[in-house]
XYZ file of C-alpha atoms in Angstrom:
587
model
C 0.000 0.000 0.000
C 1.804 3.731 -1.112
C 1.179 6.463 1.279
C -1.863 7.791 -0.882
C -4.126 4.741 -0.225
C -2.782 4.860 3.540
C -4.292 8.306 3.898
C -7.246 7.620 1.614
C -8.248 4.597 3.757
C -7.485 6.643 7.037
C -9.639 9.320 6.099
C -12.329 7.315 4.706
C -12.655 5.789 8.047
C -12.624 8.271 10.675
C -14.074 11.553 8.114
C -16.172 9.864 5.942
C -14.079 10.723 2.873
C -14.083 9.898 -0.666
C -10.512 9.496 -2.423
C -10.633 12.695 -3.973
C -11.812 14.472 -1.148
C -8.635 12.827 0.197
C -6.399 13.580 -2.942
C -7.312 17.049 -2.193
C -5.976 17.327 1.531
C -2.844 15.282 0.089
C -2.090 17.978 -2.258
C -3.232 20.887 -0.143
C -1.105 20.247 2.522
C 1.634 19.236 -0.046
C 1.844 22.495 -1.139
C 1.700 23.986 1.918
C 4.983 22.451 3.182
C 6.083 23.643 -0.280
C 5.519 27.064 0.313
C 6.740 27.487 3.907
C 8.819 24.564 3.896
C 8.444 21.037 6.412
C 10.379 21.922 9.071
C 7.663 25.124 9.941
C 4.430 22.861 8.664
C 5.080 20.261 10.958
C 6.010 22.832 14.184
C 2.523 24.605 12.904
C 0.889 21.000 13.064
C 2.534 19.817 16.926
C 1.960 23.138 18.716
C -1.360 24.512 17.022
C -4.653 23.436 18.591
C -6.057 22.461 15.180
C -8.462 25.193 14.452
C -8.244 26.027 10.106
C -8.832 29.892 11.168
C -5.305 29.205 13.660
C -3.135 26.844 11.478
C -3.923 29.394 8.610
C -2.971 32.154 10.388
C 0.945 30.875 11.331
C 0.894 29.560 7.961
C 0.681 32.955 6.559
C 3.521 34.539 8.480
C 5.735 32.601 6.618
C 5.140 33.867 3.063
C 5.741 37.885 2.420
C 4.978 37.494 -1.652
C 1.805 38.290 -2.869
C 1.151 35.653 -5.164
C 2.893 32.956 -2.571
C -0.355 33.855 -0.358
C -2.394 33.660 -3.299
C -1.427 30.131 -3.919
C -1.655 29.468 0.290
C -5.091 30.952 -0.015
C -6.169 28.454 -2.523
C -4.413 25.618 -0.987
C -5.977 25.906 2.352
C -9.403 26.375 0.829
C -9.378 22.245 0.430
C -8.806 21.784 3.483
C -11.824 20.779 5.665
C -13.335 23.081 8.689
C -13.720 20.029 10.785
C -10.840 17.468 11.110
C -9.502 15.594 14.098
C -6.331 17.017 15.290
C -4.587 13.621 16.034
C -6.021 12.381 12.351
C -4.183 15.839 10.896
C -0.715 15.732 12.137
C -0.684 11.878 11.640
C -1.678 12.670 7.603
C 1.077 15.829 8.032
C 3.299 13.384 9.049
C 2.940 10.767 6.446
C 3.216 13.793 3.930
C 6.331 15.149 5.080
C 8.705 11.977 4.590
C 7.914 12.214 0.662
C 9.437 14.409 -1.809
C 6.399 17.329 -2.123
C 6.902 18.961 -5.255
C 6.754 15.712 -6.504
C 3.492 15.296 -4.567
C 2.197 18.600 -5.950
C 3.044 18.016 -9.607
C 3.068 14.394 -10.518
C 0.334 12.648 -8.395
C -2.725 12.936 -9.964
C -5.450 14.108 -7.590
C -8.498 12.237 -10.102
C -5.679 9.562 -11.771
C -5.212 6.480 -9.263
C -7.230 3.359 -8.931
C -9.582 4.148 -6.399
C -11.230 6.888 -7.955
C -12.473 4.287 -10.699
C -15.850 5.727 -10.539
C -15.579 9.300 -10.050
C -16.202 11.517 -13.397
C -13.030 13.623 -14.285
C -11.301 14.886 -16.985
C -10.769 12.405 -19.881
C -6.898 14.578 -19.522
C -6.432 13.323 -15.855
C -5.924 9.350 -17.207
C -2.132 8.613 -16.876
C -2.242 5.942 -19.577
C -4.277 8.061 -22.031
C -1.771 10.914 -21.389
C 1.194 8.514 -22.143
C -0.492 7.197 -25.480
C -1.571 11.150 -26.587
C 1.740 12.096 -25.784
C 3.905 9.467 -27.979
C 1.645 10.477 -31.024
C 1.811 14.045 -30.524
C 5.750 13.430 -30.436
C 5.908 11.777 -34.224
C 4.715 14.820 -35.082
C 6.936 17.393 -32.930
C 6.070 21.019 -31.875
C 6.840 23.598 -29.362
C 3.281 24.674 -28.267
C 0.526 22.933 -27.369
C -3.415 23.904 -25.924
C -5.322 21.210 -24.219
C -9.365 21.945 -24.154
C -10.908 20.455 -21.165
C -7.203 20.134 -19.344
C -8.810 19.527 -15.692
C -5.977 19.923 -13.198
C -3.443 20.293 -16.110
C -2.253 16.589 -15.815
C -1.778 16.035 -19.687
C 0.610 19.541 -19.835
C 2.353 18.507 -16.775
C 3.027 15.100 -18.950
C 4.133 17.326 -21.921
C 6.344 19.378 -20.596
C 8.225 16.531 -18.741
C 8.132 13.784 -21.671
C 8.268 15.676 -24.784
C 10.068 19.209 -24.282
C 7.436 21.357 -25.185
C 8.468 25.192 -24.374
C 5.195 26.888 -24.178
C 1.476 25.498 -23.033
C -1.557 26.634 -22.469
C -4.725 24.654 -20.778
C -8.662 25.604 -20.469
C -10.659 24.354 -17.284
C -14.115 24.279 -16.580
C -14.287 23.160 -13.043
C -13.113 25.693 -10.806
C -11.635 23.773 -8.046
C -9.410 21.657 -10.700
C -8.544 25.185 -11.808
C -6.860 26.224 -8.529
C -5.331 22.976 -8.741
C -3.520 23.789 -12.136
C -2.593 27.173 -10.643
C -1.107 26.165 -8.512
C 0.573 23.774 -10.334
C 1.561 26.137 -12.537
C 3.154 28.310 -10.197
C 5.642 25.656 -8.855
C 6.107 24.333 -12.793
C 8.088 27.348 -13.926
C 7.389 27.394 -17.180
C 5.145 29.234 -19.948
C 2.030 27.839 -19.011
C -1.299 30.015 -19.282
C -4.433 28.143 -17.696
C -8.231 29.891 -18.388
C -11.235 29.011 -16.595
C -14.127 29.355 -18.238
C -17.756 28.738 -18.480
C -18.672 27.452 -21.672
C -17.021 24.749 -23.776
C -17.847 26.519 -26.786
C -14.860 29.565 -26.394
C -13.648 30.929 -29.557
C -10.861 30.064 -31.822
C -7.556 31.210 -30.113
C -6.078 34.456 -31.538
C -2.746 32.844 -31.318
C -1.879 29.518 -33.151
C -0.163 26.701 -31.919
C 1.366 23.568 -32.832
C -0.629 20.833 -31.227
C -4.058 20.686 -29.728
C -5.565 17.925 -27.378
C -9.370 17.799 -27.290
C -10.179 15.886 -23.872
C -13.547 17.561 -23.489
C -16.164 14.772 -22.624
C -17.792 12.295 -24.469
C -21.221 12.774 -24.797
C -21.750 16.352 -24.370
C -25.678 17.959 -24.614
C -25.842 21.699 -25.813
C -28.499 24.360 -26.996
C -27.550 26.074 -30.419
C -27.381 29.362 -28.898
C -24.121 28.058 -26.922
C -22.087 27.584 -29.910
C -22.780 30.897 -31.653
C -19.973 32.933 -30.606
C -17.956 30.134 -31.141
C -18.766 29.505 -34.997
C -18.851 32.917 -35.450
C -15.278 33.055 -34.732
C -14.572 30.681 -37.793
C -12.636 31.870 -40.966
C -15.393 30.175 -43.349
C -19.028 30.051 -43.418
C -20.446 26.797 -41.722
C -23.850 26.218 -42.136
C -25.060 25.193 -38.669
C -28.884 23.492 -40.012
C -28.694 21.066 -37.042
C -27.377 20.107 -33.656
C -23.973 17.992 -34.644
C -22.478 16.126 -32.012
C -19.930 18.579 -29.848
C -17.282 16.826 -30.273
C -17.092 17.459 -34.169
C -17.655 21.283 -33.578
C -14.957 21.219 -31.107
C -12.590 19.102 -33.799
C -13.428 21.896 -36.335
C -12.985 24.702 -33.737
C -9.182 23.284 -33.022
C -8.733 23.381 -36.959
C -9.223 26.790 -36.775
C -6.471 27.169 -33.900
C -3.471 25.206 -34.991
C -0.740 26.578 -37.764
C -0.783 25.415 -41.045
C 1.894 22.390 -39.894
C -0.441 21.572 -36.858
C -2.107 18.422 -35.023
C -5.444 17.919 -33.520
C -5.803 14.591 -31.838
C -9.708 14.197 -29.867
C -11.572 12.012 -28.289
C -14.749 10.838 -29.792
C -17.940 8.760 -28.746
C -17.463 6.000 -31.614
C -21.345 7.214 -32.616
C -20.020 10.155 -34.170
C -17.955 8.419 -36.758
C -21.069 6.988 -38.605
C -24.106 8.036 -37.281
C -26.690 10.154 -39.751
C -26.844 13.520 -37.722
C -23.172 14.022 -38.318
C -22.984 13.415 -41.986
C -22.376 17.226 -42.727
C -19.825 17.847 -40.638
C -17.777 14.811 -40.824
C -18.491 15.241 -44.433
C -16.332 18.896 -44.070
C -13.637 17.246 -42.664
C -13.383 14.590 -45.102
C -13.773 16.806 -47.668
C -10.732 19.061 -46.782
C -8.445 16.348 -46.037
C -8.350 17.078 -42.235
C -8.749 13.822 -41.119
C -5.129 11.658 -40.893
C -6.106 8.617 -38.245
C -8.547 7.299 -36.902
C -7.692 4.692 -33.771
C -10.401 2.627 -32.450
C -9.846 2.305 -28.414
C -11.003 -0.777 -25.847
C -14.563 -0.211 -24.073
C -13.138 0.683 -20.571
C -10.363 3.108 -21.296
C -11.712 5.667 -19.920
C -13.051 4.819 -16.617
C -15.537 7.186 -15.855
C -17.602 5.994 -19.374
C -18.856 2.921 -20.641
C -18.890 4.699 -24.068
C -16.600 3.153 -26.348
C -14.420 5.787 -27.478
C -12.155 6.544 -30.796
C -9.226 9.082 -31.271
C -9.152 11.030 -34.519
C -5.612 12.483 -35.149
C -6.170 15.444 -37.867
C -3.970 17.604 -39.671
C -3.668 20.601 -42.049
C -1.941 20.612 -45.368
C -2.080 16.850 -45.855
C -0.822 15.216 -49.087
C -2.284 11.384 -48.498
C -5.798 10.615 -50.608
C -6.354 7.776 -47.930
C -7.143 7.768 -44.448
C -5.892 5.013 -42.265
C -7.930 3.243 -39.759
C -6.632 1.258 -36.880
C -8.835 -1.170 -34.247
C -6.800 -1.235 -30.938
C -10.124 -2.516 -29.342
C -7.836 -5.634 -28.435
C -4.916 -3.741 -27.350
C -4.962 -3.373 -23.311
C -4.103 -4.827 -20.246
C -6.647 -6.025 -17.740
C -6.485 -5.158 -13.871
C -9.027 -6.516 -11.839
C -12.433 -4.562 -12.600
C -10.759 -2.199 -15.343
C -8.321 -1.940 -17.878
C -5.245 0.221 -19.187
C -2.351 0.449 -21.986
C 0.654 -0.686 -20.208
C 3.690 0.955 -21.737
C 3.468 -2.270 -24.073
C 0.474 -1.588 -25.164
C 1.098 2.229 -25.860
C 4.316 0.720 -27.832
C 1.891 -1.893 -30.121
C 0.046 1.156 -30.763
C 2.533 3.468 -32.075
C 3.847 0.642 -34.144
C 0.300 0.420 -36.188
C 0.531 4.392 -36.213
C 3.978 4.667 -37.829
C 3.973 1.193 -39.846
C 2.696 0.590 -43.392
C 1.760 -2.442 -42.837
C -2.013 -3.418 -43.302
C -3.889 -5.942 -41.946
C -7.092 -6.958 -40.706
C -6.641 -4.210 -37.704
C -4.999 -1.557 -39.870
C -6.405 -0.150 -43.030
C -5.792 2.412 -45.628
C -9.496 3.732 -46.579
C -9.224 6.428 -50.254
C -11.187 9.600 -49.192
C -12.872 8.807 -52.355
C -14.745 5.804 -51.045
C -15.510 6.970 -47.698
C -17.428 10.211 -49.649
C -19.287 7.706 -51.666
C -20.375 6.089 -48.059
C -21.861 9.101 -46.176
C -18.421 10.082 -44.741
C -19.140 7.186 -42.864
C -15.227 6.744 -40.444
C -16.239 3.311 -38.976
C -13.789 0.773 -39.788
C -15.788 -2.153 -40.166
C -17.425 -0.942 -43.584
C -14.191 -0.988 -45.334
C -13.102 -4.461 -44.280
C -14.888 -6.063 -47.461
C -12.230 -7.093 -49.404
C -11.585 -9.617 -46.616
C -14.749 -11.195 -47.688
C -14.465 -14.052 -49.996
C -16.972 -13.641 -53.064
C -18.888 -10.406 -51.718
C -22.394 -10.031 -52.136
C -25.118 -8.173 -50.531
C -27.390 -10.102 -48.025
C -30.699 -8.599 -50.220
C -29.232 -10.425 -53.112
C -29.894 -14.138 -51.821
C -33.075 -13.920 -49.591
C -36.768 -13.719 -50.190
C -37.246 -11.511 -47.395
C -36.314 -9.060 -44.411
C -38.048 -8.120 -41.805
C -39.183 -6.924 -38.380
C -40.951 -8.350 -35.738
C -44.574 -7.231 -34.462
C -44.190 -4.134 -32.528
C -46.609 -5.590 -29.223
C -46.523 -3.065 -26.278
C -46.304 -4.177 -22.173
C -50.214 -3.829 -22.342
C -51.140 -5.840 -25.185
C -48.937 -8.481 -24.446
C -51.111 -8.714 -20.835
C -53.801 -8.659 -22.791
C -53.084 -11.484 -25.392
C -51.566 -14.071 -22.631
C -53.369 -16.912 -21.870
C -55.007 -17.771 -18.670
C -54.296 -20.749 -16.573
C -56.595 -24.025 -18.603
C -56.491 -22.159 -22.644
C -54.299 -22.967 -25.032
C -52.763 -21.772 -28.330
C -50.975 -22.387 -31.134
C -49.274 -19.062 -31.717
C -46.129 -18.096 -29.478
C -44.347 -14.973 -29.165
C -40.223 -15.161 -29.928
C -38.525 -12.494 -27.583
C -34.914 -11.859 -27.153
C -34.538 -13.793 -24.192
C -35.493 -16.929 -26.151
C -32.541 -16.529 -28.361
C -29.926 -18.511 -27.122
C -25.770 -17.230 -26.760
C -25.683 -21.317 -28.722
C -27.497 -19.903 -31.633
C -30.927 -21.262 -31.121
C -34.420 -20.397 -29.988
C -35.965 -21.562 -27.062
C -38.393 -24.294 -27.599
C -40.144 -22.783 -24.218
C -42.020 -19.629 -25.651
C -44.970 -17.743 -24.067
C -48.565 -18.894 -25.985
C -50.468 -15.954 -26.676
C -54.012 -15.701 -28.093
C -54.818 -15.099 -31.552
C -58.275 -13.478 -31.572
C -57.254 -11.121 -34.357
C -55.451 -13.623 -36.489
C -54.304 -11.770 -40.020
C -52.236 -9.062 -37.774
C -49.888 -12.235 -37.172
C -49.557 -13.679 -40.163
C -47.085 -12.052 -41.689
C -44.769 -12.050 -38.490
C -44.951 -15.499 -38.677
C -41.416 -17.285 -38.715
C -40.707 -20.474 -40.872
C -37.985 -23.104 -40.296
C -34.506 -22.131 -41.631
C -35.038 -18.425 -40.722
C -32.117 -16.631 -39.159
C -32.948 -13.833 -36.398
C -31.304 -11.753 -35.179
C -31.814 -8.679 -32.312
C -32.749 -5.174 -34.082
C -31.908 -3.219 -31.056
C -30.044 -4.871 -27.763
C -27.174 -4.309 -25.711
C -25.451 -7.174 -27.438
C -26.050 -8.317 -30.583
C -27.762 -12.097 -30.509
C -28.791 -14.203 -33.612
C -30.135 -18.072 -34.027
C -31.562 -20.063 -36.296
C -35.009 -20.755 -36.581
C -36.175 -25.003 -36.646
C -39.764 -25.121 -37.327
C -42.320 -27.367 -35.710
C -45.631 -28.641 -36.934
C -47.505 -27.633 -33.737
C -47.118 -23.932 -33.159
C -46.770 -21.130 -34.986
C -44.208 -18.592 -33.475
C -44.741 -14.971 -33.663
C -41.056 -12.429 -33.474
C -41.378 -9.934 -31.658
C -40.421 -5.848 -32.362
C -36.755 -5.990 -31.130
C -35.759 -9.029 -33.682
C -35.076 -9.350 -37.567
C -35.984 -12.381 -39.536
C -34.181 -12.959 -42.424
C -35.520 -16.041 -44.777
C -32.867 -16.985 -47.083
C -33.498 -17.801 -51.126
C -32.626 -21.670 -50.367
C -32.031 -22.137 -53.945
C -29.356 -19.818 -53.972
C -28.296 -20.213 -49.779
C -28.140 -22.493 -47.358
C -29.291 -20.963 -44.120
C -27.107 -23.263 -41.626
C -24.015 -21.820 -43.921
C -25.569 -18.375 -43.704
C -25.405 -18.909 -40.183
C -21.798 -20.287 -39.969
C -21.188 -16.871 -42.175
C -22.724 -14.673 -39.190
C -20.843 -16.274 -36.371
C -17.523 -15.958 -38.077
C -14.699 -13.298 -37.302
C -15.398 -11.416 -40.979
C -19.504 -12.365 -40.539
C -19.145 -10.397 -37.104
C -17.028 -7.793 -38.787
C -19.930 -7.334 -41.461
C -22.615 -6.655 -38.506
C -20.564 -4.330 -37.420
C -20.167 -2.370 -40.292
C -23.908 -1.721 -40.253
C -24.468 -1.356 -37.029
C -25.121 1.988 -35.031
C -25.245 3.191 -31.101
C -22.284 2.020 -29.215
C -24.197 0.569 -25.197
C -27.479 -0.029 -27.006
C -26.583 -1.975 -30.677
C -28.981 -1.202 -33.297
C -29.420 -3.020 -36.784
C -32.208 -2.399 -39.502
C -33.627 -4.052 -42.023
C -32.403 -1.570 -45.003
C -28.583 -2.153 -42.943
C -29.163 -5.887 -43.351
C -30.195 -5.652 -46.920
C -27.364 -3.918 -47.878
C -24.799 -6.309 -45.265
C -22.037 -7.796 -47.680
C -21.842 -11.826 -47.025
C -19.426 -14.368 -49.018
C -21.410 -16.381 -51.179
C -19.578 -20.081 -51.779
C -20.049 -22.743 -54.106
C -23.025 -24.657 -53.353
C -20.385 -27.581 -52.363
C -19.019 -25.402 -50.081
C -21.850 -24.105 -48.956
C -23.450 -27.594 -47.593
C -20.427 -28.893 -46.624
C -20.099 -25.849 -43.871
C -23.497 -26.020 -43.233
C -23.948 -29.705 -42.824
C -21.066 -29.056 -40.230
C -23.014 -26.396 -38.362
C -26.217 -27.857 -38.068
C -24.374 -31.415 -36.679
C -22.462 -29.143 -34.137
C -26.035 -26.777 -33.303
C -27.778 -30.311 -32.828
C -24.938 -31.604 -30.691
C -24.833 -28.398 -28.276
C -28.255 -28.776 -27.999
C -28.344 -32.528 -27.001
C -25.569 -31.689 -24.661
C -27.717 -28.484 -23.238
C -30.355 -30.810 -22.480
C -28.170 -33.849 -20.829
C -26.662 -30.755 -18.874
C -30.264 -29.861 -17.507
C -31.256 -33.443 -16.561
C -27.459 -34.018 -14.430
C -28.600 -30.472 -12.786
C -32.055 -31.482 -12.054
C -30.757 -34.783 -10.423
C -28.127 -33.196 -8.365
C -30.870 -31.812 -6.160
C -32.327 -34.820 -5.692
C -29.526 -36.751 -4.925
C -29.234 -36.848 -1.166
C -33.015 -36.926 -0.784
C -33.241 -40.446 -3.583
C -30.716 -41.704 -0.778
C -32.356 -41.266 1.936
C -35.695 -42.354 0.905
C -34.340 -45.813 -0.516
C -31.861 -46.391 2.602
């Protein structure tokens, strides 16, 4: 256990503290001894009767510069009214043995691994700071701003990794900005930070080399917020509907770096292909902004369960293409959460500099992606990996969506205890991880029989979720007893089986480059949504008809065998509760 977590778990038990609330004291008192140096904190702490108005007081008498008791003032504004003396001096105490300026400008107050849950600064993540960093250095440059720079971690990072000479950082939160303050005060070096209110300020008036957009993820605005923002712009941009903030802020940093410059962002991975942002990411495409786009693990950012992309842009590019990277894989796994280990951050740079391609790393002509919508997911450019493309539309009879049947009318259609029926309703929870549906569905009535009919699935049908937090598909074996209904959230797809065989079709969906394909038309990142038109238009490999039994022969064997063992596994569960009772009964 470090000192940090000492004190964290200290004051968590005897003040009721979070770890940042704990952070804070850490780095308040930190600077303290900083200013007026151990040996006087710790005679403050012994012989003062811990009252804040007292200990503040002494501390003061200590410092004759004006902005030294601006920083002091700031510093003992996070410390708390009420504290227990013996619990103070004991956390002075830890303090002092330590190396404070190394307290005060390297620990991150929102960076360690009990603050998993907090929400912070996408900038206050060591490992994203490391991987930001090493790109930004490929590129080079003396002067950096970082949007959304919380308590000016990421500069902090620069200026000791990468030699910048001049940075400058905008904060919304006001209590991270007295944190970069004072920071910035013991850094000694050109650093400017600005608190403001509005993550929609202006272009800068001054250039620079490099800009880091950490500003958060999924961002809701009004229109009248970015006015004076887009009004700052050197070109007219037609603002006919609310883009996602991230893109304006992308396009904003555009405006702000020299004509040699970098702009590396965060973005929700929505943003890259959903139909809102068509225009602008259209703009970017258009102008050849857009260098790299590097698809990151769900995780990475701890205080989101978005997954997240970086797009690394650039003025005055020469390249027609833009490349594409998936580091989903890439990361290292700690107990509930994961990170890039310095490994990781290397494997990453690697795909970055290399010219290699492969089925993570792609070169995508600007051309193509403006005959697509602008669309920058990766997954709808992977289709040269697909033997014999052709579109899913091409080779079925028909797609489409299950009966829409609300909370109330599904009350209202279930059977009571004695009726029966031979219509069933197929909901996502009868679709099985195995690839099957449950042979256990809910009977419904069917007093208004032709508003079924046509949602009516027959065997060899593949379905598959429409919108879910995962995406689940199975193959459909038809019975002679009931006919089953599919519900609103699924997709039926009935396959042309003189041109397909569905159990290959299947096969063809579970695979790597079949997964790779649903992803390519799929939108929403924590809730997964597929449509019909997106399935119609889904690129599959068509085989030989040899080919294609032979795989699906092969499926349907293994499906049947899963399901046999399924069932075997039920019984051997059912007995083991009944095991000691069998005994004693027959003793």
């Amino acid at each position: 256990m470090n000192f940090r977590e000492e004190i964290q778990n200290m004051l968590r038990l005897t003040e009721k503290m979070t770890p940042i609330e704990s952070n804070r004291i850490i780095f308040a008192i930190s600077t303290i001894g900083l200013l007026i140096g151990k040996e006087n904190l710790l005679e403050i702490s012994h012989n003062t009767v811990i009252d804040l108005e007292e200990f503040s007081r002494k501390a003061y008498l200590y410092i004759d510069d004006k902005q030294g008791k601006e920083v002091l003032s700031i510093a003992l504004s996070f410390l708390p009214h009420k504290i227990e003396t013996f619990m103070f001096v004991n956390v002075i105490e830890i303090i002092t043995k330590f190396d404070l300026k190394h307290i005060v400008l390297d620990l991150g107050i929102n960076s360690d691994s009990s603050v998993r849950n907090e929400v912070f600064s996408i900038s206050s993540i060591e490992w994203i700071n490391s991987l930001v960093s090493e790109i930004f250095k490929t590129h080079g440059g003396h002067s950096i701003y970082n949007c959304d720079c919380g308590t000016a971690d990421f500069i902090l990072h620069m200026f000791n990794n990468n030699h910048i000479e001049k940075a400058r950082g905008m904060v919304i939160s006001q209590q991270d900005y007295y944190v970069a303050l004072i920071r910035k005060y013991f850094l000694n070096q050109d650093l400017e930070i600005v608190n403001t209110n509005t993550f929609f300020a202006p272009k800068l008036k001054d250039k620079v080399d490099m800009i880091y957009c950490s500003y958060p993820l999924i961002f809701k605005y009004e229109k009248e917020e970015v006015a004076q923002m887009i009004d700052s712009w050197n070109f007219r941009f037609e603002f006919n509907k609310k883009y996602s903030a991230n893109l304006l802020w992308i396009i904003n940093a555009l405006q702000s770096i020299k004509d040699d410059g970098m702009v590396i962002s965060f973005v929700p991975d929505g943003v890259l292909f959903n139909g809102i942002d068509e225009e602008a990411r259209r703009y970017l495409v258009l102008n050849n902004y857009v260098d790299t786009i590097i698809s990151l693990p769900i995780g990475i950012l701890p205080s989101t369960a978005v997954k997240p992309s970086l797009i690394i842009l650039k003025k005055n590019r020469n390249k027609k293409s833009i490349k594409m990277i998936d580091a989903s894989k890439i990361y290292t796994e700690q107990r509930r959460y994961v990170y890039f280990s310095q490994e990781d951050i290397e494997e990453i740079i690697k795909l970055y500099l290399d010219d290699i391609h492969s089925d993570c790393v792609i070169d995508v002509p600007i051309s193509e992606i403006l005959a697509n919508d602008s669309y920058l997911g990766m997954n709808r450019y992977l289709s040269d990996t697909i033997e014999n493309p052709i579109k899913l539309e091409n080779v079925t009879d028909t797609i489409f969506r299950g009966y829409q049947l609300s909370a109330s009318e599904l009350d209202r259609l279930s059977l009571n205890e004695g009726e029966e029926s031979i219509y069933r309703i197929i909901n996502i929870s009868d679709i099985q991880a195995e690839g099957f549906v449950s042979d256990d569905l809910r009977k419904i009535k069917y007093d208004e029989k032709k508003k079924f009919e046509k949602y009516i699935v027959e065997d060899g049908d593949i379905i598959i979720t429409a919108k879910n937090s995962t995406i689940k598909s199975a193959i459909y074996r038809g019975n002679k007893i009931y006919k089953d209904i599919l519900s609103g959230n699924l997709i039926a797809i009935r396959v042309n089986k003189n041109i397909i065989n569905p159990y290959y079709l299947k096969a063809f969906i579970d695979s790597k480059v079949g997964a790779l394909a649903l992803r390519s038309i799929q939108t929403g990142t924590s809730i997964i949504t597929i449509t019909v038109n997106g399935l119609k238009e889904m690129k599959i490999s068509l085989l030989s008809e040899e080919d294609q039994e032979a795989i699906g022969e092969e499926y349907k064997i293994n499906l049947e065998n899963m399901i046999d063992l399924m069932e075997k596994y039920k019984i051997a569960a059912r007995h083991s509760i009944q095991i000691f009772d069998e005994a004693r009964i027959n003793k």
